[in-house]
XYZ file of C-alpha atoms in Angstrom:
130
model
C -46.227 2.716 -36.844
C -42.895 0.913 -37.249
C -41.753 3.507 -39.797
C -42.606 6.357 -37.400
C -40.652 4.703 -34.580
C -37.737 4.112 -36.930
C -37.897 7.748 -38.128
C -37.869 8.935 -34.494
C -34.805 6.779 -33.813
C -33.173 8.041 -37.005
C -33.675 11.599 -35.800
C -32.369 10.828 -32.310
C -29.211 9.333 -33.802
C -29.076 12.274 -36.178
C -29.226 14.708 -33.264
C -26.211 13.017 -31.695
C -24.533 12.999 -35.106
C -25.186 16.721 -35.448
C -23.409 17.280 -32.139
C -20.475 15.168 -33.358
C -20.385 16.998 -36.692
C -20.723 20.522 -35.330
C -18.158 19.853 -32.612
C -15.758 18.467 -35.197
C -16.375 21.449 -37.468
C -15.853 23.896 -34.606
C -12.573 22.254 -33.570
C -11.297 22.118 -37.139
C -12.319 25.647 -38.180
C -12.197 27.745 -35.032
C -9.436 26.016 -33.068
C -7.190 24.524 -35.735
C -7.793 26.996 -38.585
C -8.699 24.392 -41.210
C -10.486 25.843 -44.259
C -14.221 25.326 -43.810
C -14.852 23.262 -47.011
C -12.258 20.642 -45.978
C -13.315 20.867 -42.329
C -16.937 20.308 -43.372
C -16.071 17.157 -45.319
C -14.012 15.797 -42.408
C -16.687 16.605 -39.822
C -19.363 14.975 -41.977
C -17.189 11.862 -42.388
C -16.852 11.619 -38.608
C -20.620 11.928 -38.184
C -21.227 9.312 -40.898
C -19.217 6.694 -39.015
C -20.920 7.643 -35.731
C -24.396 7.511 -37.267
C -23.788 4.212 -39.065
C -22.868 2.426 -35.838
C -25.969 3.701 -34.042
C -28.286 3.036 -36.998
C -26.934 -0.480 -37.400
C -27.366 -1.324 -33.725
C -30.512 0.634 -32.848
C -32.463 2.305 -35.669
C -32.358 -0.730 -37.973
C -31.101 -3.241 -35.388
C -33.917 -5.631 -36.261
C -32.460 -5.955 -39.765
C -28.883 -6.693 -38.671
C -27.366 -10.088 -39.351
C -23.711 -11.081 -39.799
C -20.376 -9.299 -40.293
C -20.395 -9.525 -44.088
C -23.805 -7.854 -44.124
C -22.417 -5.163 -41.825
C -19.530 -4.429 -44.190
C -21.885 -4.252 -47.173
C -24.284 -2.027 -45.237
C -21.409 0.350 -44.389
C -20.392 0.529 -48.052
C -24.005 1.320 -48.997
C -24.332 3.828 -46.139
C -21.102 5.618 -47.078
C -22.070 5.542 -50.756
C -25.514 7.021 -50.178
C -25.728 8.929 -46.905
C -22.033 9.733 -47.047
C -22.092 11.133 -50.569
C -25.386 12.962 -50.036
C -24.119 14.428 -46.768
C -20.638 15.415 -47.908
C -21.650 16.822 -51.304
C -24.828 18.410 -49.943
C -23.143 19.890 -46.879
C -20.162 21.299 -48.759
C -22.341 22.731 -51.559
C -24.810 24.326 -49.150
C -21.956 25.602 -46.976
C -20.252 27.225 -49.970
C -23.505 28.907 -50.912
C -24.447 30.102 -47.436
C -20.994 31.107 -46.200
C -19.661 32.661 -49.405
C -22.883 34.217 -50.704
C -24.715 35.204 -47.527
C -21.799 35.462 -45.107
C -23.353 33.010 -42.652
C -21.125 31.574 -39.931
C -19.981 28.031 -40.844
C -21.745 26.456 -37.843
C -25.111 28.031 -38.710
C -24.693 27.199 -42.393
C -23.794 23.625 -41.484
C -26.871 23.200 -39.290
C -29.026 24.262 -42.256
C -27.146 21.868 -44.547
C -27.648 18.963 -42.139
C -31.408 19.526 -41.990
C -31.610 19.757 -45.765
C -29.878 16.402 -46.313
C -31.656 14.524 -43.492
C -34.881 13.420 -45.172
C -33.104 12.090 -48.256
C -30.717 10.170 -46.024
C -33.576 8.533 -44.087
C -35.229 7.351 -47.297
C -31.950 5.978 -48.670
C -31.183 4.199 -45.389
C -34.607 2.629 -45.047
C -34.980 1.540 -48.662
C -31.417 0.682 -49.642
C -28.824 0.557 -46.859
C -30.577 -1.444 -44.141
C -32.807 -3.551 -46.353
C -35.388 -5.781 -44.723
């Protein structure tokens, strides 16, 4: 039951993170004209920081301890969720935008969903260890 509640919280934070990421991507690509691969990486990085703060305080708040643990958890989060999200999002975006002609926002939404389950497992088992 605790895992289901944690997964629901993970998804709620993820939904907010998706809004942060897609908004960032939209601003970078459509308003500022940044190339979508770079814009994707930057938007994902913004969402990673957002999601880490919420996961630390809410999703895995029962596992939080001191500041040194927080710094180590961020390094683990960036090294797992960050790498999975940036590499996965950029790779999937390149495939969907360049091969199928999908709009970057639609392609990015698909990429986010694809990386989500792996990120939950990595967070629960490695980043926010019990």
